[in-house]
mmCIF file of C-alpha atoms and ligand atoms in Angstrom:
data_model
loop_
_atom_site.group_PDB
_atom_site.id
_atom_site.type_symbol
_atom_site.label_atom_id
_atom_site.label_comp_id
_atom_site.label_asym_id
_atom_site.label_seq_id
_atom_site.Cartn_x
_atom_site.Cartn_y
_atom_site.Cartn_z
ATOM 1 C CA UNK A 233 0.000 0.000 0.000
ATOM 2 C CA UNK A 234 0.698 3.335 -0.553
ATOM 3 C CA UNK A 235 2.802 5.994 2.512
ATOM 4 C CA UNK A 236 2.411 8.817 0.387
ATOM 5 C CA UNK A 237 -1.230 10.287 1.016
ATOM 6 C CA UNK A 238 0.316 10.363 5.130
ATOM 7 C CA UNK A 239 3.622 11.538 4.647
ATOM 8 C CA UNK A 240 5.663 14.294 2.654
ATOM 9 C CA UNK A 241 6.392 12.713 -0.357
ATOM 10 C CA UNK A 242 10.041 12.653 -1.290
ATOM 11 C CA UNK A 243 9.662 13.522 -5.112
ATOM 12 C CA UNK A 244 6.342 15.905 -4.790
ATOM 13 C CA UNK A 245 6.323 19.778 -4.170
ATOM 14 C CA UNK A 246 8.204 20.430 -0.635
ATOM 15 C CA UNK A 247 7.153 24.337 -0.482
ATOM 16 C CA UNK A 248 5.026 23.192 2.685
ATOM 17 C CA UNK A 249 8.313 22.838 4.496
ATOM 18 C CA UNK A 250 9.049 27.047 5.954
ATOM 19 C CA UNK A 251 10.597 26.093 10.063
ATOM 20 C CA UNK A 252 13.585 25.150 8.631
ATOM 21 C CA UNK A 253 14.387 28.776 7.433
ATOM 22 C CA UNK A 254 13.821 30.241 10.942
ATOM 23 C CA UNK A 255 14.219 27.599 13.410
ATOM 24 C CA UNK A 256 17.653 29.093 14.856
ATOM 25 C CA UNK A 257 17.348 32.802 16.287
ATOM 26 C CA UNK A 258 20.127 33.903 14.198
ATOM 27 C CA UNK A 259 17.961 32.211 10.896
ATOM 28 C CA UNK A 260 15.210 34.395 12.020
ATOM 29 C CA UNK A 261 16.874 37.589 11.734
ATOM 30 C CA UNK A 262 18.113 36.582 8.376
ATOM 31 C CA UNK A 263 14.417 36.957 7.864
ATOM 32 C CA UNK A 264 14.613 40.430 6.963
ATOM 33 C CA UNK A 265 15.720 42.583 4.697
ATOM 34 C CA UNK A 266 17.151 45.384 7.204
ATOM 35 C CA UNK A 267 18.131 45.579 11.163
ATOM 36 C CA UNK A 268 17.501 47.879 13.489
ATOM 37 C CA UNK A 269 20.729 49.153 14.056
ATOM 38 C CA UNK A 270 21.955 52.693 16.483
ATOM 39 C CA UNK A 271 22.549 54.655 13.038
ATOM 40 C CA UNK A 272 19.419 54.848 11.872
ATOM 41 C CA UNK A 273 18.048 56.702 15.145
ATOM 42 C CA UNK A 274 17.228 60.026 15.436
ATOM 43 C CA UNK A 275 16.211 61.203 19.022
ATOM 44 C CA UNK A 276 13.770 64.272 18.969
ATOM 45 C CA UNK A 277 14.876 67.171 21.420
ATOM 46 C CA UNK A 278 12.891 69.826 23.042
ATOM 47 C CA UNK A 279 15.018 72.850 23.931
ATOM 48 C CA UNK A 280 13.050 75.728 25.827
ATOM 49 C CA UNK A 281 14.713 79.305 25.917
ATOM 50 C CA UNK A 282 14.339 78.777 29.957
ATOM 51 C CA UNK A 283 18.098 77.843 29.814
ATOM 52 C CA UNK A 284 18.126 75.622 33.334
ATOM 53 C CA UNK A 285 15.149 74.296 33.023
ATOM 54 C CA UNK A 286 14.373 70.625 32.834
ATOM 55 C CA UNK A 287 10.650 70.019 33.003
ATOM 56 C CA UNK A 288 8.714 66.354 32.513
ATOM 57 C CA UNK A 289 6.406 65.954 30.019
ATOM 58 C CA UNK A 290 3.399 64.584 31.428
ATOM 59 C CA UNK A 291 1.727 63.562 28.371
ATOM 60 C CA UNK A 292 4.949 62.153 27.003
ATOM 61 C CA UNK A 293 6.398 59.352 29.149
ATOM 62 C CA UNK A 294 10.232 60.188 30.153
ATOM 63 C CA UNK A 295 10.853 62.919 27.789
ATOM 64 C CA UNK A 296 11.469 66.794 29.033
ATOM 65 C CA UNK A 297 11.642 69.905 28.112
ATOM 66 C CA UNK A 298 14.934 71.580 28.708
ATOM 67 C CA UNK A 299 17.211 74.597 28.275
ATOM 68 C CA UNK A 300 20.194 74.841 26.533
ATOM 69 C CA UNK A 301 22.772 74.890 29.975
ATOM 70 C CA UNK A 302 20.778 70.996 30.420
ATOM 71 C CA UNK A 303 21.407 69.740 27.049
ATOM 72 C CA UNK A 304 24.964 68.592 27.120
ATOM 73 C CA UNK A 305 24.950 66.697 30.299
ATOM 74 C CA UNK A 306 21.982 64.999 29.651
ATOM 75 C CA UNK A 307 23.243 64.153 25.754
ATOM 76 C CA UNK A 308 26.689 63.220 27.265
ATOM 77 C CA UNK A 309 26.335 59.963 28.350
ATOM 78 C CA UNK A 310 23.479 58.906 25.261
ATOM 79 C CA UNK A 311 26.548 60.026 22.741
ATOM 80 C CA UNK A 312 28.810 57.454 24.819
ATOM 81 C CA UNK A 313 26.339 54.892 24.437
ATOM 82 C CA UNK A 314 26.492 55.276 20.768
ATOM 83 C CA UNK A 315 23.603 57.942 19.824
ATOM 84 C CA UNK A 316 24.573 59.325 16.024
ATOM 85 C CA UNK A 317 21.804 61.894 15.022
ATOM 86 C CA UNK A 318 19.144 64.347 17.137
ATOM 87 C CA UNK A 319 16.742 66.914 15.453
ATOM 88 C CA UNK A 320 15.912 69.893 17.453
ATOM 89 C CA UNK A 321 12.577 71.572 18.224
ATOM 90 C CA UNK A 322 12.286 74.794 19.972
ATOM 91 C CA UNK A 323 9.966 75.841 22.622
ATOM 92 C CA UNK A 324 10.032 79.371 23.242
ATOM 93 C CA UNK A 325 8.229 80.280 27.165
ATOM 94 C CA UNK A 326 9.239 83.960 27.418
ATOM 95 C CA UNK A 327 6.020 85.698 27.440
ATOM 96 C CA UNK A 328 5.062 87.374 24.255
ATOM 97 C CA UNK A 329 7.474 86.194 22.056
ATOM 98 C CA UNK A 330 5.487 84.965 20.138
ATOM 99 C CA UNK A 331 3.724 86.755 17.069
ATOM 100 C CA UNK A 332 2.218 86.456 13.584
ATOM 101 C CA UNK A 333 5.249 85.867 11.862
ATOM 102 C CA UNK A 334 6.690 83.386 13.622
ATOM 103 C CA UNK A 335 9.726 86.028 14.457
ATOM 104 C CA UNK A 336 11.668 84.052 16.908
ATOM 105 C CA UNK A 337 11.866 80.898 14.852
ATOM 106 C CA UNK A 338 15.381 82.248 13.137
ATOM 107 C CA UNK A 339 16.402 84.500 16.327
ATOM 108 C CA UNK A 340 20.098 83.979 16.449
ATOM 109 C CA UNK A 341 19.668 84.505 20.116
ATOM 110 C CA UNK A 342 17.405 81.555 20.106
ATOM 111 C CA UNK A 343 17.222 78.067 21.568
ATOM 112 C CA UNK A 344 17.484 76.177 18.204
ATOM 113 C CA UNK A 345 20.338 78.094 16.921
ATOM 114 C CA UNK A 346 22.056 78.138 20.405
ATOM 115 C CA UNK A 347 21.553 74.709 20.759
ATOM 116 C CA UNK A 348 22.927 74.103 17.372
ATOM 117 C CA UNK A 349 26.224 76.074 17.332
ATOM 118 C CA UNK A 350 26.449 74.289 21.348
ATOM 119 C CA UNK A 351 26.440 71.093 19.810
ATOM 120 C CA UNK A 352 28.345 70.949 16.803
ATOM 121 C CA UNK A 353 31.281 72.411 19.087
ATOM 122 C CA UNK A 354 30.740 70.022 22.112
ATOM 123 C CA UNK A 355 29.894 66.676 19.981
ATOM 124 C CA UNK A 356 31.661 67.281 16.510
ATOM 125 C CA UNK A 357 30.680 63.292 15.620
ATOM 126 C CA UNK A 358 26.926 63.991 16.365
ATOM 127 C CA UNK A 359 24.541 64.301 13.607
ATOM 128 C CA UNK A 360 22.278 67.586 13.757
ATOM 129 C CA UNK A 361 18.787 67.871 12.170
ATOM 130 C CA UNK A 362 16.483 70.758 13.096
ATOM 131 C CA UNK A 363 12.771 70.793 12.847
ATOM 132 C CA UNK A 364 12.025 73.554 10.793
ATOM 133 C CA UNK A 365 8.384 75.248 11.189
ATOM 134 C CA UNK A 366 6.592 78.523 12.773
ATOM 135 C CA UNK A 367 3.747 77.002 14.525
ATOM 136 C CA UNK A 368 6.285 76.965 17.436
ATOM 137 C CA UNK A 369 6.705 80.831 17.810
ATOM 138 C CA UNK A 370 3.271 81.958 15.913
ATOM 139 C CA UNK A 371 0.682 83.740 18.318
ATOM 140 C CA UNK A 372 -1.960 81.872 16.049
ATOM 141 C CA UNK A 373 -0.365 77.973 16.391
ATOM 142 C CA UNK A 374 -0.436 77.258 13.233
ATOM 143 C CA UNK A 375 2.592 76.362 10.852
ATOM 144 C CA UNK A 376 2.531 79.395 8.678
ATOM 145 C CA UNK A 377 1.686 82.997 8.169
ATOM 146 C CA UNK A 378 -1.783 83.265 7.929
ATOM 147 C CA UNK A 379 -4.478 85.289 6.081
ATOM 148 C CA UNK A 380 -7.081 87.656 6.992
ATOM 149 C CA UNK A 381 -9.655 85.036 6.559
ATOM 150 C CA UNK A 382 -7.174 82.349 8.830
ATOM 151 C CA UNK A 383 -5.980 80.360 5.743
ATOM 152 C CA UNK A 384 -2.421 79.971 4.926
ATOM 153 C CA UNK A 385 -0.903 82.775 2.854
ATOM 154 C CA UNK A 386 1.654 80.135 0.962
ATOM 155 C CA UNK A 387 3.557 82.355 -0.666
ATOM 156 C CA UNK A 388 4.306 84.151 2.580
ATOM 157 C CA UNK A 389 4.916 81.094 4.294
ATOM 158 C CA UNK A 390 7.420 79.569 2.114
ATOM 159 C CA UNK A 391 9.193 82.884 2.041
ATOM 160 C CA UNK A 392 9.816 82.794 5.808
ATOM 161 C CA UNK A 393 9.722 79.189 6.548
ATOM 162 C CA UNK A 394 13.211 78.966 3.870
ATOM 163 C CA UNK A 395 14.433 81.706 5.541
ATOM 164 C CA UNK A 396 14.437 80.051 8.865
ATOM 165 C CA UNK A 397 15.536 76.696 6.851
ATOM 166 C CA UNK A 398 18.732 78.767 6.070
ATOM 167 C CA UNK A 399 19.424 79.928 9.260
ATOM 168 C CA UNK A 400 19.630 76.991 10.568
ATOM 169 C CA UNK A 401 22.015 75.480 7.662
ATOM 170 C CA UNK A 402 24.029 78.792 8.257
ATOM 171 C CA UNK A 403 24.208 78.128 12.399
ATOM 172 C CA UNK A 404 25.669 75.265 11.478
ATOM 173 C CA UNK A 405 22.597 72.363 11.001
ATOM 174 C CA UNK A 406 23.382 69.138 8.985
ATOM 175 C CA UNK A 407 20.002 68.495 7.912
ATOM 176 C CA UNK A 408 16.835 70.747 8.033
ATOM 177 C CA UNK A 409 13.440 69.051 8.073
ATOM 178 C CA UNK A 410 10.739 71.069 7.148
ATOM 179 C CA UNK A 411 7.632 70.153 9.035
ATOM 180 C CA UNK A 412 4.975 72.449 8.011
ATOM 181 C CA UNK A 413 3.349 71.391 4.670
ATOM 182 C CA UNK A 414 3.104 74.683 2.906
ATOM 183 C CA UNK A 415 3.178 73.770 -0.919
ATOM 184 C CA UNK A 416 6.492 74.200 -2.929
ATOM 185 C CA UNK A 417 8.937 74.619 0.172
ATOM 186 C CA UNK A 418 11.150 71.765 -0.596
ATOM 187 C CA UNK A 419 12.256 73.285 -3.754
ATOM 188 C CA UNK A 420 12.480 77.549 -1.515
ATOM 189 C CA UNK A 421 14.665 75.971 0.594
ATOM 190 C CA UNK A 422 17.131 73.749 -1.992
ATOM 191 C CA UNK A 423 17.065 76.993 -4.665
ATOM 192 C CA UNK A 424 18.393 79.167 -1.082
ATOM 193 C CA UNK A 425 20.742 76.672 -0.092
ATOM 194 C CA UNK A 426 22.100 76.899 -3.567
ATOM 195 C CA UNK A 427 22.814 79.986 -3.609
ATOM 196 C CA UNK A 428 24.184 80.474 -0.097
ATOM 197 C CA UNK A 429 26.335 77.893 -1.410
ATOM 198 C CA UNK A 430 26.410 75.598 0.879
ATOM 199 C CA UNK A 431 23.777 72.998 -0.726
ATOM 200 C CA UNK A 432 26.456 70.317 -1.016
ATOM 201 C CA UNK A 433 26.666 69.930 3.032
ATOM 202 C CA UNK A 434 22.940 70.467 4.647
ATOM 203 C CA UNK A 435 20.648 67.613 3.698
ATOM 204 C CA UNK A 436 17.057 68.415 2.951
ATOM 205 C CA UNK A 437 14.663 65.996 4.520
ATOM 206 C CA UNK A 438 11.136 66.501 3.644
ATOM 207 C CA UNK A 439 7.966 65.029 5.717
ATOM 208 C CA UNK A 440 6.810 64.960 2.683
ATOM 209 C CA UNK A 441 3.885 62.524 3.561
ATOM 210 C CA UNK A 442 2.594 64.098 7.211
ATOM 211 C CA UNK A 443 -0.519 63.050 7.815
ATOM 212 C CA UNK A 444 -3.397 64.856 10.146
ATOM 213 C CA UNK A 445 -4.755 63.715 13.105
ATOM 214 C CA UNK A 446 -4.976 63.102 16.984
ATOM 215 C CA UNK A 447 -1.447 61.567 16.964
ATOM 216 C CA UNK A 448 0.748 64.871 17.736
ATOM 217 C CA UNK A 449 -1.564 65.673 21.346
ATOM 218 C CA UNK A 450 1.859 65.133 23.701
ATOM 219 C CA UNK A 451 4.411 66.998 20.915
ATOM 220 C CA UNK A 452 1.555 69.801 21.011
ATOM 221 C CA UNK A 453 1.934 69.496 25.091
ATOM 222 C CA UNK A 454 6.007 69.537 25.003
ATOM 223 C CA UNK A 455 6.448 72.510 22.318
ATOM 224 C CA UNK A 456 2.933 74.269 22.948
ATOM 225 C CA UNK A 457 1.926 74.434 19.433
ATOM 226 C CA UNK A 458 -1.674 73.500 19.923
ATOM 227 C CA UNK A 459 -3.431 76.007 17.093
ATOM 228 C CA UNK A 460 -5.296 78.496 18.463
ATOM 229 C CA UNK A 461 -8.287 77.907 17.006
ATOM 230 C CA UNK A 462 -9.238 75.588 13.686
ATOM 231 C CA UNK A 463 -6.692 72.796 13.076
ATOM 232 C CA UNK A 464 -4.124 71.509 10.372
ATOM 233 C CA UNK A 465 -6.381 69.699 7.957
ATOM 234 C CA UNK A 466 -6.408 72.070 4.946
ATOM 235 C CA UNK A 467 -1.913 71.438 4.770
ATOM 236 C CA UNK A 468 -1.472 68.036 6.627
ATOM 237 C CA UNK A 469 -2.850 64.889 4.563
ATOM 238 C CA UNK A 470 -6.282 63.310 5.168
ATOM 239 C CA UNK A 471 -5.682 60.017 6.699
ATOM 240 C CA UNK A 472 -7.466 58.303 3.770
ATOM 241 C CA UNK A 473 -5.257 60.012 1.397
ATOM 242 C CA UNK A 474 -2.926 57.243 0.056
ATOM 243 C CA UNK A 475 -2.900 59.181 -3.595
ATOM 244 C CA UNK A 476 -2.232 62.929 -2.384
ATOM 245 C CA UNK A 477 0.502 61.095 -0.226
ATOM 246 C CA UNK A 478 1.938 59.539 -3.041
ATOM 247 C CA UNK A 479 1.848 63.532 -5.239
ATOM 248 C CA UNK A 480 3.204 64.361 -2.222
ATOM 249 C CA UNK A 481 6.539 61.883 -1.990
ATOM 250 C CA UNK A 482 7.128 62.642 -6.079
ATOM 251 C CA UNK A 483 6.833 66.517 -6.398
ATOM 252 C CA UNK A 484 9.196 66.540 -2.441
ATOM 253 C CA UNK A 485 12.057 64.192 -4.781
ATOM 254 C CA UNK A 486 11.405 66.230 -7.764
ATOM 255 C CA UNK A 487 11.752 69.739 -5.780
ATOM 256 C CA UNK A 488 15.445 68.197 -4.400
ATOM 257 C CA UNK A 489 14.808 66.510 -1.174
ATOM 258 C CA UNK A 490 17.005 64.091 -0.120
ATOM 259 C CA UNK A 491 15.254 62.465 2.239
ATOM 260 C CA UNK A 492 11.603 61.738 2.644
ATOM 261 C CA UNK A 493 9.685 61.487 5.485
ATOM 262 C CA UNK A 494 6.828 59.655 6.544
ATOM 263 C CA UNK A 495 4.464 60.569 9.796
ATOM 264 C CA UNK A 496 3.226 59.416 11.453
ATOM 265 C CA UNK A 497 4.573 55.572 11.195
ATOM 266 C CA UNK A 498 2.807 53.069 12.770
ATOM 267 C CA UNK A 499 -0.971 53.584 11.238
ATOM 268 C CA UNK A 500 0.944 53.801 7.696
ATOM 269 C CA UNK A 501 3.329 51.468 6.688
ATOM 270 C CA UNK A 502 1.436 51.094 3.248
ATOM 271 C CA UNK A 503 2.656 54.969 2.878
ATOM 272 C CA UNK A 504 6.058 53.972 4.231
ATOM 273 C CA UNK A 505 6.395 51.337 1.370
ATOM 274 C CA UNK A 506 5.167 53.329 -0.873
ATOM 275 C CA UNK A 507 7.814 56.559 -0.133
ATOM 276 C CA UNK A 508 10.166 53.024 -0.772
ATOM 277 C CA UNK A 509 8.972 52.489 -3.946
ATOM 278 C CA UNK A 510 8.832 55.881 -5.357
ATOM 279 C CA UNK A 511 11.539 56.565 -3.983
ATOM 280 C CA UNK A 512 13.695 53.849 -3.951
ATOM 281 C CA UNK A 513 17.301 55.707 -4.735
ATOM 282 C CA UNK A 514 16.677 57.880 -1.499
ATOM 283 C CA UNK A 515 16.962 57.266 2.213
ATOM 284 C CA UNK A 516 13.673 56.863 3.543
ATOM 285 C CA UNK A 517 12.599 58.051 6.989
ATOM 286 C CA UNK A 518 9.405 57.423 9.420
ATOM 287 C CA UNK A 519 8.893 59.265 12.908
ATOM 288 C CA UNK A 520 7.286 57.131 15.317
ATOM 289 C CA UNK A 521 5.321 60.481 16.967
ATOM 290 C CA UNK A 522 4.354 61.521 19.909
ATOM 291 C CA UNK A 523 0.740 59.470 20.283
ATOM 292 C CA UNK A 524 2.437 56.592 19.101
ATOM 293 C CA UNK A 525 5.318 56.618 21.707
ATOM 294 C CA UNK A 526 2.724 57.328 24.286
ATOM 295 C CA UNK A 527 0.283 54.669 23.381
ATOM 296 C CA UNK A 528 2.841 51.820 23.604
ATOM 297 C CA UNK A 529 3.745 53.063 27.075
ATOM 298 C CA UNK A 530 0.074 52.860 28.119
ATOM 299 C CA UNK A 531 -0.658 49.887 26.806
ATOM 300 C CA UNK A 532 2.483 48.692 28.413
ATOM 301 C CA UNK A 533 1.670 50.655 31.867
ATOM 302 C CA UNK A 534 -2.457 48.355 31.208
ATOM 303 C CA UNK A 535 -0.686 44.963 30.701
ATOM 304 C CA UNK A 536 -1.934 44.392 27.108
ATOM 305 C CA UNK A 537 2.334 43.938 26.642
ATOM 306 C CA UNK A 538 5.824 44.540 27.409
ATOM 307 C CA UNK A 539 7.012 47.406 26.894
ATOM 308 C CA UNK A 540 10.665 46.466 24.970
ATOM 309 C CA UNK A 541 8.641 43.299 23.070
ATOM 310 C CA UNK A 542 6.315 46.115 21.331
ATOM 311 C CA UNK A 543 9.330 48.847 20.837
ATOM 312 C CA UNK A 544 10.844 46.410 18.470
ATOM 313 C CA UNK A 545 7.660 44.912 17.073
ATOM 314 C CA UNK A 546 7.010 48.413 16.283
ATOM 315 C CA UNK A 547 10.456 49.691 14.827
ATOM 316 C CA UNK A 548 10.224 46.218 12.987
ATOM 317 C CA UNK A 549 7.427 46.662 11.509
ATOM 318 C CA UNK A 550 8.492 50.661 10.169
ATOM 319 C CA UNK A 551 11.711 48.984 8.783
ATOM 320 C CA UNK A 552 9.846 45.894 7.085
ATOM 321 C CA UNK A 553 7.602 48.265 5.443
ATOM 322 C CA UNK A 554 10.824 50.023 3.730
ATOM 323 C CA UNK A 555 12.530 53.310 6.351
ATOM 324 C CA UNK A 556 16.071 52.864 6.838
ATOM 325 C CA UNK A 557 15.645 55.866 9.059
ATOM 326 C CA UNK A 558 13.471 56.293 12.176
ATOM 327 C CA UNK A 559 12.692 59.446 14.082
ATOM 328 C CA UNK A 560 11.929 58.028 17.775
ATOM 329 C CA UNK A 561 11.283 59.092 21.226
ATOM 330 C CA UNK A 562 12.354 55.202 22.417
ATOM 331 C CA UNK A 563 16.434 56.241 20.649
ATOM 332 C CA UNK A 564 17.703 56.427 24.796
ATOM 333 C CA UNK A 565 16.408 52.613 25.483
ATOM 334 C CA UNK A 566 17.671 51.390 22.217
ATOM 335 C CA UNK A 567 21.347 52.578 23.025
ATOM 336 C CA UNK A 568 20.996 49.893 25.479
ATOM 337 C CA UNK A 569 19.037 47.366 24.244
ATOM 338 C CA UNK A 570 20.873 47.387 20.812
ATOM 339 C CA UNK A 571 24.835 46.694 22.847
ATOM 340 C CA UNK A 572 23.187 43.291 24.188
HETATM 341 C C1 LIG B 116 5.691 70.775 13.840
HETATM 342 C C2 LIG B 116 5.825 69.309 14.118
HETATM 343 C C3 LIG B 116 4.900 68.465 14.745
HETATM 344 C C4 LIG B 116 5.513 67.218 14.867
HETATM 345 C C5 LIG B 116 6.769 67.317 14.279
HETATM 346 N N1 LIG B 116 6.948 68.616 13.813
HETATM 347 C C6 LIG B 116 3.558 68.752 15.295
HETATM 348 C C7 LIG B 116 2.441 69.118 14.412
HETATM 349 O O1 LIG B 116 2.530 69.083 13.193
HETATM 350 O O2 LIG B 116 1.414 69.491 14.986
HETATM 351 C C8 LIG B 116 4.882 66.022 15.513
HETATM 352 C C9 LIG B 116 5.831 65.092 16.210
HETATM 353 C C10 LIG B 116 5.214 64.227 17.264
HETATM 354 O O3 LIG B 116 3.978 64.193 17.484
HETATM 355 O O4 LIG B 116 5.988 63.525 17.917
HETATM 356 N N2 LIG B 116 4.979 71.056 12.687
HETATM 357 ZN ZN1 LIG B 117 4.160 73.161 12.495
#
């Protein structure tokens, strides 16, 4: 009689057979196409013009606020235990310095540029990338300069927001992200840098495909760029919007970006794979924001899981899906967790 209709045939189709590719732990990280590794992190940093401050973020587990004089002992040990990159956001406190224009965004006098210069001369290895936007230091919230009616005047915007995209270069930035979703800035910024001369050593990285929604509640908290009234639908993406995201990626590459940013990560990775694919000769990055970070700590802090297991599920999943970069507040516990 027969064997064969009970057990794996020796001359039929043996595609049924997967364990043996990823039986061994070492198989299983063969597995994929790309590891989380400490280069690829970049640790977001809130610097407040209160320069000795150092103030918890309730909203955002572990991460502060803090002034400039707290930055480099706090960054100190992090840069021994491998960190490579940071991107800045300012939080200016002083009481009314904050106005229509965004003024303070570029003030040399400023945290970002402080903070900057600071840095570049205290950790000459360390890889700077400032946030650039106004809804920071706008009276109004909102990430440009607005119109009568409370729309965004582009034009204006882009004007300014590539002036404070230079000033940064010019203090000294490696890399200037700008944040704020105002139509044709990419290509304001890459035409300034061009001339200024100095395009061939400040990387343009674009979140090119920021999406709106209730995910940025604790960055709003830490920088205190909650809009004062209205909200950021009409410039950042409709959550639906898998097509606009995808305009969005090509004109950013087509207006000189270098890199391309998606945000947030987590809620979509079919974005992520798609910056990949459209742009597939750039770097791609993905910022794991604010909500995110604090959702895995709460469901962590409920017992739904621990907190490590999902940190790398999640970063796993953003790397599968096609970043080789990823913006993270969870950089300080992978320095550790990545030396084993
Ligand atoms: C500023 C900016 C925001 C974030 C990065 N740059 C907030 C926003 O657009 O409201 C969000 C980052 C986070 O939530 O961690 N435009
Ligand atoms: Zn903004």
């Amino acid at each position: 009689a027969s064997t064969a209709a009970t057990s794996v045939s020796i001359s039929g189709d043996l595609s049924s057979q997967l364990h043996s590719g990823y039986s061994h732990p070492l198989a299983r990280s063969w597995q994929a196409e790309r590891q989380l590794t400490k280069s690829m992190l970049i640790y977001p940093l809130f610097i407040s013009d209160q320069d000795d401050e150092e103030v918890l973020i309730p909203s955002l587990p572990n991460q502060y606020r803090r002034g400039i004089n707290r930055l480099v002992p706090f960054l100190e040990p992090l840069v021994r235990k491998g960190l490579q990159s940071v991107i800045l956001f300012g939080v200016p406190l002083a009481p009314g310095v904050k106005d229509a224009l965004g003024t303070a965004a570029d003030d040399p006098e400023g945290p970002v540029i402080k903070s900057i210069r600071l840095l570049r001369e205290r950790f000459p290895q360390l890889y700077i990338c400032a946030d650039v936007c106004l809804c920071e230091y706008t009276s109004h919230g909102h990430c440009g300069i607005l119109r009568e009616d409370g729309t965004l005047n582009n034009h204006l915007s882009v004007d300014r927001i590539s002036d404070v995209a230079m000033a940064y270069a010019n203090a000294g930035a490696h890399c200037v992200a700008p944040s704020d979703m105002n139509d044709g800035r990419i290509r304001a910024i890459k035409l300034k840098l061009i001339e200024e001369g100095i395009s061939h050593q400040v990387m343009l990285m674009s979140y090119a495909a920021k999406f709106s929604g209730c995910l940025y509640g604790p960055f709003r908290d830490a920088a205190g760029s909650q809009p004062s009234f209205g909200d950021r639908r009409c410039y950042q993406l409709p959550p639906g919007g898998r097509g606009l995201a995808r305009r969005a990626i090509i004109r950013d590459i087509n207006e000189g970006a270098d890199v391309i940013m998606v945000k947030p990560a987590g809620q979509y990775l079919d974005i992520i794979s798609d910056a990949k694919e459209l742009g597939k000769d750039l770097p791609i990055a993905a910022y794991q924001v604010s909500g995110e970070f604090a959702m895995i700590h709460a469901g962590a802090k409920a017992g739904v899981f621990d907190l490590k297991a999902m940190a790398f599920e999640s970063h796993e999943g953003i790397l599968r899906a096609g970043a080789t970069i990823v913006v993270s507040y969870f950089v300080p516990e992978f320095l550790d967790w990545l030396s084993v």
